[in-house]
Amino acid sequence: MTIGTDAPRRTRIQQEKRELILEAALEVFSTNGFRGSTIDQIAEAAGMSKPNLLYYFRRKEDIHETLMQRLLDTWLAPLRELDDIGDPLTELRSYIRRKLEMARDFPRESRLFANEILQGAPRIMPLLAGELKTLVDEKAAVIKGWMRAGKIAKTDPWHLIFSIWATTQHYADFDVQVRAVLGPNRGGDGRFEDAARFLEQLFLDGLKPKG
Amino acid sequence: MTIGTDAPRRTRIQQEKRELILEAALEVFSTNGFRGSTIDQIAEAAGMSKPNLLYYFRRKEDIHETLMQRLLDTWLAPLRELDDIGDPLTELRSYIRRKLEMARDFPRESRLFANEILQGAPRIMPLLAGELKTLVDEKAAVIKGWMRAGKIAKTDPWHLIFSIWATTQHYADFDVQVRAVLGPNRGGDGRFEDAARFLEQLFLDGLKPKG
DNA sequence: CTAACGTTTGTCCAATCGGTCAAAAATTTG
DNA sequence: CAAATTTTTGACCGATTGGACAAACGTTAG
């Protein structure tokens, strides 16, 4: 019997092996991109033969698709948590902090996503224009409410969200460059705390000198 | 005769054809990544046969390498222009504006660079840790001078540069996502002006309400 | 014209790719 | 135990890949 992506009934071995494959595929896809990765690479990283891997996922695309589906859920969780209750500036600050923590703790997921978008999002375009746009529009409305109430400065909520995504994910997607530029002294583990401090100041106060 | 990458003597035809190939390769590489692109694709985009293309560039890597070398020069030009003369806030604002204009006018170059970094910068790592780090350190020192003089708020100059890179290049690298989220109404040509307005406000004043 | 040189192409090749298949091995079930 | 089922593997396939090569073609200088 072969295991389709929509077959819900799975044995213990199937669950374990599928997890093993997805973990290996995340590693391989995120560093080589979809077309740059081979089934052999993933199979080797998962410690099994290629036909064995293809017994659990019939096609290379199925692995990638499963990975992307899981990714989007966890990836958008921080934005979903952005809520109307609580102080607006505090809410935004903790959203930025959470996104930065995700860049630190799940850089492979970030790179996998970046790879997909960079190449025109051929496989998740409907999700972007659908689920993602809906969520962002909804949160933009919340932010707009804060602006109208005078709780935060008036600007464009959509571009505000973009800038938070860009600045935080930068530390995952461009990690190699960040570490190279910071050098051996400052490029160590402390770089995320430095980034958190900087981003907090940037988003709250900007660059104008006080007074 | 075959044309090596370090052969300085070139006929008129060689110059023209090499330009044609590089232009085609920029298009193909930036949308498919290095491994995702084939010599055939580039040759077809350049309007010539594969062996003909290989007459001008012996290997696929040579095309990519030439492209990356040229890229870095033009890509870092805006940062090189950041100068100590003139008002600091004005200097930074025009740096942001120039970078955003590059994201708008040269998105393929931005994506080519992003692709390379995403995959660990295997081909330009020495440049990052060398030339790039030197330049950034130098400009960070200039910015630090402004901070000491009280001209701009005190923060981390390196992370400031990172955040400018991240926010501006986002509009080239994640363009598909930006347009999908903004939708057909706001995702048109005006999005770069909206971004410019937002980024100026963000970097100057932050999000705290005035008063 | 002709010889030399630069350019283009058709053909070919070995390696790698995603994926199939039947049969062996391991596991579960009765 | 034995039968049924699930898992694993080696061998194989057609398509695509980067690249080699010699022959044909075009151009130019003497």
PDB file of C-alpha atoms in Angstrom, chain A:
ATOM      1  CA  MET A   1       0.000   0.000   0.000  1.00  0.00           C
ATOM      2  CA  THR A   2       1.132   3.511  -0.712  1.00  0.00           C
ATOM      3  CA  ILE A   3       0.575   6.557   1.453  1.00  0.00           C
ATOM      4  CA  GLY A   4      -1.192   9.481  -0.117  1.00  0.00           C
ATOM      5  CA  THR A   5      -1.041  12.980   1.322  1.00  0.00           C
ATOM      6  CA  ASP A   6      -4.730  12.898   2.094  1.00  0.00           C
ATOM      7  CA  ALA A   7      -4.732   9.487   3.746  1.00  0.00           C
ATOM      8  CA  PRO A   8      -5.491  10.156   7.403  1.00  0.00           C
ATOM      9  CA  ARG A   9      -4.907   6.633   8.723  1.00  0.00           C
ATOM     10  CA  ARG A  10      -1.241   6.151   9.570  1.00  0.00           C
ATOM     11  CA  THR A  11       0.736   3.559  11.470  1.00  0.00           C
ATOM     12  CA  ARG A  12       3.277   4.474  14.125  1.00  0.00           C
ATOM     13  CA  ILE A  13       6.142   3.810  11.705  1.00  0.00           C
ATOM     14  CA  GLN A  14       4.537   5.975   9.062  1.00  0.00           C
ATOM     15  CA  GLN A  15       4.159   8.904  11.435  1.00  0.00           C
ATOM     16  CA  GLU A  16       7.731   8.629  12.644  1.00  0.00           C
ATOM     17  CA  LYS A  17       9.254   8.233   9.206  1.00  0.00           C
ATOM     18  CA  ARG A  18       7.210  11.058   7.760  1.00  0.00           C
ATOM     19  CA  GLU A  19       8.434  13.352  10.535  1.00  0.00           C
ATOM     20  CA  LEU A  20      11.991  12.232   9.888  1.00  0.00           C
ATOM     21  CA  ILE A  21      11.634  13.023   6.202  1.00  0.00           C
ATOM     22  CA  LEU A  22      10.037  16.427   6.806  1.00  0.00           C
ATOM     23  CA  GLU A  23      12.792  17.387   9.231  1.00  0.00           C
ATOM     24  CA  ALA A  24      15.454  16.367   6.721  1.00  0.00           C
ATOM     25  CA  ALA A  25      13.628  18.082   3.875  1.00  0.00           C
ATOM     26  CA  LEU A  26      13.366  21.312   5.867  1.00  0.00           C
ATOM     27  CA  GLU A  27      17.115  21.311   6.275  1.00  0.00           C
ATOM     28  CA  VAL A  28      17.795  20.570   2.610  1.00  0.00           C
ATOM     29  CA  PHE A  29      15.103  22.748   1.029  1.00  0.00           C
ATOM     30  CA  SER A  30      15.896  25.758   3.182  1.00  0.00           C
ATOM     31  CA  THR A  31      19.534  25.797   2.165  1.00  0.00           C
ATOM     32  CA  ASN A  32      19.254  24.762  -1.480  1.00  0.00           C
ATOM     33  CA  GLY A  33      15.783  25.845  -2.559  1.00  0.00           C
ATOM     34  CA  PHE A  34      13.263  23.517  -4.142  1.00  0.00           C
ATOM     35  CA  ARG A  35      14.899  22.952  -7.507  1.00  0.00           C
ATOM     36  CA  GLY A  36      18.332  22.976  -5.952  1.00  0.00           C
ATOM     37  CA  SER A  37      17.479  20.067  -3.681  1.00  0.00           C
ATOM     38  CA  THR A  38      17.426  16.442  -4.747  1.00  0.00           C
ATOM     39  CA  ILE A  39      15.433  13.548  -3.380  1.00  0.00           C
ATOM     40  CA  ASP A  40      18.701  11.721  -2.817  1.00  0.00           C
ATOM     41  CA  GLN A  41      19.953  14.525  -0.571  1.00  0.00           C
ATOM     42  CA  ILE A  42      16.788  14.449   1.503  1.00  0.00           C
ATOM     43  CA  ALA A  43      16.813  10.665   1.689  1.00  0.00           C
ATOM     44  CA  GLU A  44      20.423  10.642   2.837  1.00  0.00           C
ATOM     45  CA  ALA A  45      19.752  13.353   5.424  1.00  0.00           C
ATOM     46  CA  ALA A  46      16.830  11.259   6.667  1.00  0.00           C
ATOM     47  CA  GLY A  47      18.958   8.121   6.774  1.00  0.00           C
ATOM     48  CA  MET A  48      17.001   6.071   4.261  1.00  0.00           C
ATOM     49  CA  SER A  49      17.085   5.016   0.635  1.00  0.00           C
ATOM     50  CA  LYS A  50      15.437   7.058  -2.092  1.00  0.00           C
ATOM     51  CA  PRO A  51      12.759   4.478  -2.961  1.00  0.00           C
ATOM     52  CA  ASN A  52      12.009   4.174   0.725  1.00  0.00           C
ATOM     53  CA  LEU A  53      11.455   7.898   0.981  1.00  0.00           C
ATOM     54  CA  LEU A  54       9.242   7.791  -2.088  1.00  0.00           C
ATOM     55  CA  TYR A  55       7.156   5.196  -0.345  1.00  0.00           C
ATOM     56  CA  TYR A  56       6.109   7.834   2.185  1.00  0.00           C
ATOM     57  CA  PHE A  57       5.923  10.804  -0.193  1.00  0.00           C
ATOM     58  CA  ARG A  58       5.170   9.889  -3.777  1.00  0.00           C
ATOM     59  CA  ARG A  59       6.589  13.064  -5.250  1.00  0.00           C
ATOM     60  CA  LYS A  60       9.190  15.644  -4.285  1.00  0.00           C
ATOM     61  CA  GLU A  61       6.506  18.304  -4.505  1.00  0.00           C
ATOM     62  CA  ASP A  62       4.386  16.526  -1.884  1.00  0.00           C
ATOM     63  CA  ILE A  63       7.134  16.940   0.704  1.00  0.00           C
ATOM     64  CA  HIS A  64       7.505  20.597  -0.078  1.00  0.00           C
ATOM     65  CA  GLU A  65       3.766  21.149  -0.013  1.00  0.00           C
ATOM     66  CA  THR A  66       3.350  19.479   3.364  1.00  0.00           C
ATOM     67  CA  LEU A  67       6.222  21.552   4.692  1.00  0.00           C
ATOM     68  CA  MET A  68       4.731  24.803   3.436  1.00  0.00           C
ATOM     69  CA  GLN A  69       1.295  24.052   4.845  1.00  0.00           C
ATOM     70  CA  ARG A  70       2.694  23.426   8.318  1.00  0.00           C
ATOM     71  CA  LEU A  71       4.948  26.446   8.038  1.00  0.00           C
ATOM     72  CA  LEU A  72       2.271  29.016   7.344  1.00  0.00           C
ATOM     73  CA  ASP A  73       0.300  28.088  10.437  1.00  0.00           C
ATOM     74  CA  THR A  74       3.162  28.536  12.873  1.00  0.00           C
ATOM     75  CA  TRP A  75       4.611  31.406  10.909  1.00  0.00           C
ATOM     76  CA  LEU A  76       1.557  33.599  11.176  1.00  0.00           C
ATOM     77  CA  ALA A  77       0.765  32.703  14.778  1.00  0.00           C
ATOM     78  CA  PRO A  78       2.459  35.825  16.214  1.00  0.00           C
ATOM     79  CA  LEU A  79       0.412  38.109  13.983  1.00  0.00           C
ATOM     80  CA  ARG A  80      -2.773  36.244  14.923  1.00  0.00           C
ATOM     81  CA  GLU A  81      -2.011  36.962  18.556  1.00  0.00           C
ATOM     82  CA  LEU A  82      -1.841  40.695  17.935  1.00  0.00           C
ATOM     83  CA  ASP A  83      -4.914  41.750  19.798  1.00  0.00           C
ATOM     84  CA  ASP A  84      -6.981  44.809  20.483  1.00  0.00           C
ATOM     85  CA  ILE A  85      -6.861  44.346  24.226  1.00  0.00           C
ATOM     86  CA  GLY A  86      -3.865  45.760  26.029  1.00  0.00           C
ATOM     87  CA  ASP A  87      -1.690  48.776  25.359  1.00  0.00           C
ATOM     88  CA  PRO A  88      -1.031  49.261  21.606  1.00  0.00           C
ATOM     89  CA  LEU A  89       2.662  50.102  21.922  1.00  0.00           C
ATOM     90  CA  THR A  90       3.165  47.115  24.190  1.00  0.00           C
ATOM     91  CA  GLU A  91       1.305  44.868  21.773  1.00  0.00           C
ATOM     92  CA  LEU A  92       3.449  45.970  18.852  1.00  0.00           C
ATOM     93  CA  ARG A  93       6.624  45.679  20.855  1.00  0.00           C
ATOM     94  CA  SER A  94       5.876  42.122  21.854  1.00  0.00           C
ATOM     95  CA  TYR A  95       4.887  41.269  18.287  1.00  0.00           C
ATOM     96  CA  ILE A  96       8.292  42.472  17.109  1.00  0.00           C
ATOM     97  CA  ARG A  97       9.968  40.531  19.886  1.00  0.00           C
ATOM     98  CA  ARG A  98       8.094  37.344  19.038  1.00  0.00           C
ATOM     99  CA  LYS A  99       8.919  37.649  15.343  1.00  0.00           C
ATOM    100  CA  LEU A 100      12.570  38.182  16.168  1.00  0.00           C
ATOM    101  CA  GLU A 101      12.554  35.127  18.406  1.00  0.00           C
ATOM    102  CA  MET A 102      11.139  33.098  15.567  1.00  0.00           C
ATOM    103  CA  ALA A 103      13.907  34.306  13.283  1.00  0.00           C
ATOM    104  CA  ARG A 104      16.377  33.175  15.930  1.00  0.00           C
ATOM    105  CA  ASP A 105      14.771  29.834  16.740  1.00  0.00           C
ATOM    106  CA  PHE A 106      13.391  28.814  13.344  1.00  0.00           C
ATOM    107  CA  PRO A 107      15.730  30.241  10.734  1.00  0.00           C
ATOM    108  CA  ARG A 108      15.242  27.295   8.410  1.00  0.00           C
ATOM    109  CA  GLU A 109      11.508  27.888   8.266  1.00  0.00           C
ATOM    110  CA  SER A 110      12.119  31.539   7.509  1.00  0.00           C
ATOM    111  CA  ARG A 111      14.524  30.706   4.704  1.00  0.00           C
ATOM    112  CA  LEU A 112      12.173  28.111   3.261  1.00  0.00           C
ATOM    113  CA  PHE A 113       9.466  30.751   3.105  1.00  0.00           C
ATOM    114  CA  ALA A 114      11.835  33.364   1.678  1.00  0.00           C
ATOM    115  CA  ASN A 115      12.969  30.967  -1.022  1.00  0.00           C
ATOM    116  CA  GLU A 116       9.394  30.380  -2.072  1.00  0.00           C
ATOM    117  CA  ILE A 117       8.501  34.077  -2.203  1.00  0.00           C
ATOM    118  CA  LEU A 118      11.712  35.025  -3.980  1.00  0.00           C
ATOM    119  CA  GLN A 119      10.890  32.718  -6.848  1.00  0.00           C
ATOM    120  CA  GLY A 120       7.461  34.216  -7.296  1.00  0.00           C
ATOM    121  CA  ALA A 121       5.570  32.049  -4.787  1.00  0.00           C
ATOM    122  CA  PRO A 122       4.485  29.618  -7.528  1.00  0.00           C
ATOM    123  CA  ARG A 123       3.156  27.113  -5.024  1.00  0.00           C
ATOM    124  CA  ILE A 124       1.484  29.346  -2.426  1.00  0.00           C
ATOM    125  CA  MET A 125       0.224  32.306  -4.410  1.00  0.00           C
ATOM    126  CA  PRO A 126      -3.450  31.540  -3.609  1.00  0.00           C
ATOM    127  CA  LEU A 127      -2.649  31.460   0.092  1.00  0.00           C
ATOM    128  CA  LEU A 128      -0.977  34.870  -0.064  1.00  0.00           C
ATOM    129  CA  ALA A 129      -3.847  36.568  -1.864  1.00  0.00           C
ATOM    130  CA  GLY A 130      -6.382  34.716   0.270  1.00  0.00           C
ATOM    131  CA  GLU A 131      -5.697  33.703   3.840  1.00  0.00           C
ATOM    132  CA  LEU A 132      -2.684  35.973   4.345  1.00  0.00           C
ATOM    133  CA  LYS A 133      -4.267  39.097   2.860  1.00  0.00           C
ATOM    134  CA  THR A 134      -7.392  38.562   4.965  1.00  0.00           C
ATOM    135  CA  LEU A 135      -5.370  38.263   8.153  1.00  0.00           C
ATOM    136  CA  VAL A 136      -3.224  41.294   7.398  1.00  0.00           C
ATOM    137  CA  ASP A 137      -6.225  43.421   6.437  1.00  0.00           C
ATOM    138  CA  GLU A 138      -7.873  42.451   9.696  1.00  0.00           C
ATOM    139  CA  LYS A 139      -4.854  43.376  11.796  1.00  0.00           C
ATOM    140  CA  ALA A 140      -4.316  46.554   9.793  1.00  0.00           C
ATOM    141  CA  ALA A 141      -7.818  47.569  10.812  1.00  0.00           C
ATOM    142  CA  VAL A 142      -6.935  46.999  14.455  1.00  0.00           C
ATOM    143  CA  ILE A 143      -3.819  49.136  14.099  1.00  0.00           C
ATOM    144  CA  LYS A 144      -5.778  51.808  12.305  1.00  0.00           C
ATOM    145  CA  GLY A 145      -8.125  51.904  15.272  1.00  0.00           C
ATOM    146  CA  TRP A 146      -5.154  52.589  17.550  1.00  0.00           C
ATOM    147  CA  MET A 147      -4.079  55.408  15.297  1.00  0.00           C
ATOM    148  CA  ARG A 148      -7.507  56.998  15.255  1.00  0.00           C
ATOM    149  CA  ALA A 149      -7.579  56.800  19.053  1.00  0.00           C
ATOM    150  CA  GLY A 150      -4.230  58.612  19.163  1.00  0.00           C
ATOM    151  CA  LYS A 151      -2.517  55.673  20.829  1.00  0.00           C
ATOM    152  CA  ILE A 152       0.199  55.440  18.189  1.00  0.00           C
ATOM    153  CA  ALA A 153       1.393  57.750  15.430  1.00  0.00           C
ATOM    154  CA  LYS A 154      -0.605  57.821  12.207  1.00  0.00           C
ATOM    155  CA  THR A 155       1.046  55.931   9.364  1.00  0.00           C
ATOM    156  CA  ASP A 156       0.274  53.143   6.919  1.00  0.00           C
ATOM    157  CA  PRO A 157      -0.557  49.950   8.885  1.00  0.00           C
ATOM    158  CA  TRP A 158       0.222  47.611   5.965  1.00  0.00           C
ATOM    159  CA  HIS A 159       3.665  49.026   5.422  1.00  0.00           C
ATOM    160  CA  LEU A 160       4.191  48.964   9.165  1.00  0.00           C
ATOM    161  CA  ILE A 161       3.568  45.217   9.152  1.00  0.00           C
ATOM    162  CA  PHE A 162       5.866  44.812   6.130  1.00  0.00           C
ATOM    163  CA  SER A 163       8.644  46.651   7.928  1.00  0.00           C
ATOM    164  CA  ILE A 164       8.318  44.415  10.972  1.00  0.00           C
ATOM    165  CA  TRP A 165       8.465  41.327   8.803  1.00  0.00           C
ATOM    166  CA  ALA A 166      11.427  42.671   6.856  1.00  0.00           C
ATOM    167  CA  THR A 167      13.544  43.747   9.804  1.00  0.00           C
ATOM    168  CA  THR A 168      12.994  40.620  11.884  1.00  0.00           C
ATOM    169  CA  GLN A 169      13.219  38.003   9.143  1.00  0.00           C
ATOM    170  CA  HIS A 170      16.373  39.699   7.916  1.00  0.00           C
ATOM    171  CA  TYR A 171      18.205  38.148  10.860  1.00  0.00           C
ATOM    172  CA  ALA A 172      17.239  34.662   9.658  1.00  0.00           C
ATOM    173  CA  ASP A 173      17.332  35.033   5.877  1.00  0.00           C
ATOM    174  CA  PHE A 174      20.475  37.174   5.696  1.00  0.00           C
ATOM    175  CA  ASP A 175      22.139  35.644   8.737  1.00  0.00           C
ATOM    176  CA  VAL A 176      25.334  34.862   6.834  1.00  0.00           C
ATOM    177  CA  GLN A 177      25.697  38.482   5.816  1.00  0.00           C
ATOM    178  CA  VAL A 178      24.834  39.796   9.269  1.00  0.00           C
ATOM    179  CA  ARG A 179      27.462  37.605  10.899  1.00  0.00           C
ATOM    180  CA  ALA A 180      30.055  38.430   8.252  1.00  0.00           C
ATOM    181  CA  VAL A 181      29.556  42.176   8.675  1.00  0.00           C
ATOM    182  CA  LEU A 182      29.418  42.129  12.470  1.00  0.00           C
ATOM    183  CA  GLY A 183      32.596  40.083  12.539  1.00  0.00           C
ATOM    184  CA  PRO A 184      33.717  37.480  15.056  1.00  0.00           C
ATOM    185  CA  ASN A 185      33.433  39.821  18.034  1.00  0.00           C
ATOM    186  CA  ARG A 186      29.886  41.096  17.676  1.00  0.00           C
ATOM    187  CA  GLY A 187      28.491  38.378  15.416  1.00  0.00           C
ATOM    188  CA  GLY A 188      28.129  35.861  18.225  1.00  0.00           C
ATOM    189  CA  ASP A 189      25.042  34.863  20.157  1.00  0.00           C
ATOM    190  CA  GLY A 190      24.473  38.373  21.435  1.00  0.00           C
ATOM    191  CA  ARG A 191      23.496  39.706  18.033  1.00  0.00           C
ATOM    192  CA  PHE A 192      19.825  38.924  18.564  1.00  0.00           C
ATOM    193  CA  GLU A 193      19.685  40.875  21.803  1.00  0.00           C
ATOM    194  CA  ASP A 194      21.412  43.796  20.122  1.00  0.00           C
ATOM    195  CA  ALA A 195      18.917  43.573  17.293  1.00  0.00           C
ATOM    196  CA  ALA A 196      15.992  43.456  19.736  1.00  0.00           C
ATOM    197  CA  ARG A 197      17.240  46.566  21.525  1.00  0.00           C
ATOM    198  CA  PHE A 198      17.796  48.415  18.283  1.00  0.00           C
ATOM    199  CA  LEU A 199      14.440  47.487  16.744  1.00  0.00           C
ATOM    200  CA  GLU A 200      12.558  48.495  19.862  1.00  0.00           C
ATOM    201  CA  GLN A 201      14.136  51.921  19.786  1.00  0.00           C
ATOM    202  CA  LEU A 202      13.655  52.295  16.036  1.00  0.00           C
ATOM    203  CA  PHE A 203       9.982  51.429  16.060  1.00  0.00           C
ATOM    204  CA  LEU A 204       9.178  53.444  19.129  1.00  0.00           C
ATOM    205  CA  ASP A 205      11.246  56.597  18.798  1.00  0.00           C
ATOM    206  CA  GLY A 206      12.874  56.675  15.385  1.00  0.00           C
ATOM    207  CA  LEU A 207      16.180  58.418  14.864  1.00  0.00           C
ATOM    208  CA  LYS A 208      15.439  62.017  15.737  1.00  0.00           C
ATOM    209  CA  PRO A 209      17.427  63.156  18.729  1.00  0.00           C
ATOM    210  CA  LYS A 210      15.376  63.776  21.826  1.00  0.00           C
ATOM    211  CA  GLY A 211      14.601  67.284  22.926  1.00  0.00           C
TER     212      GLY A 211
END
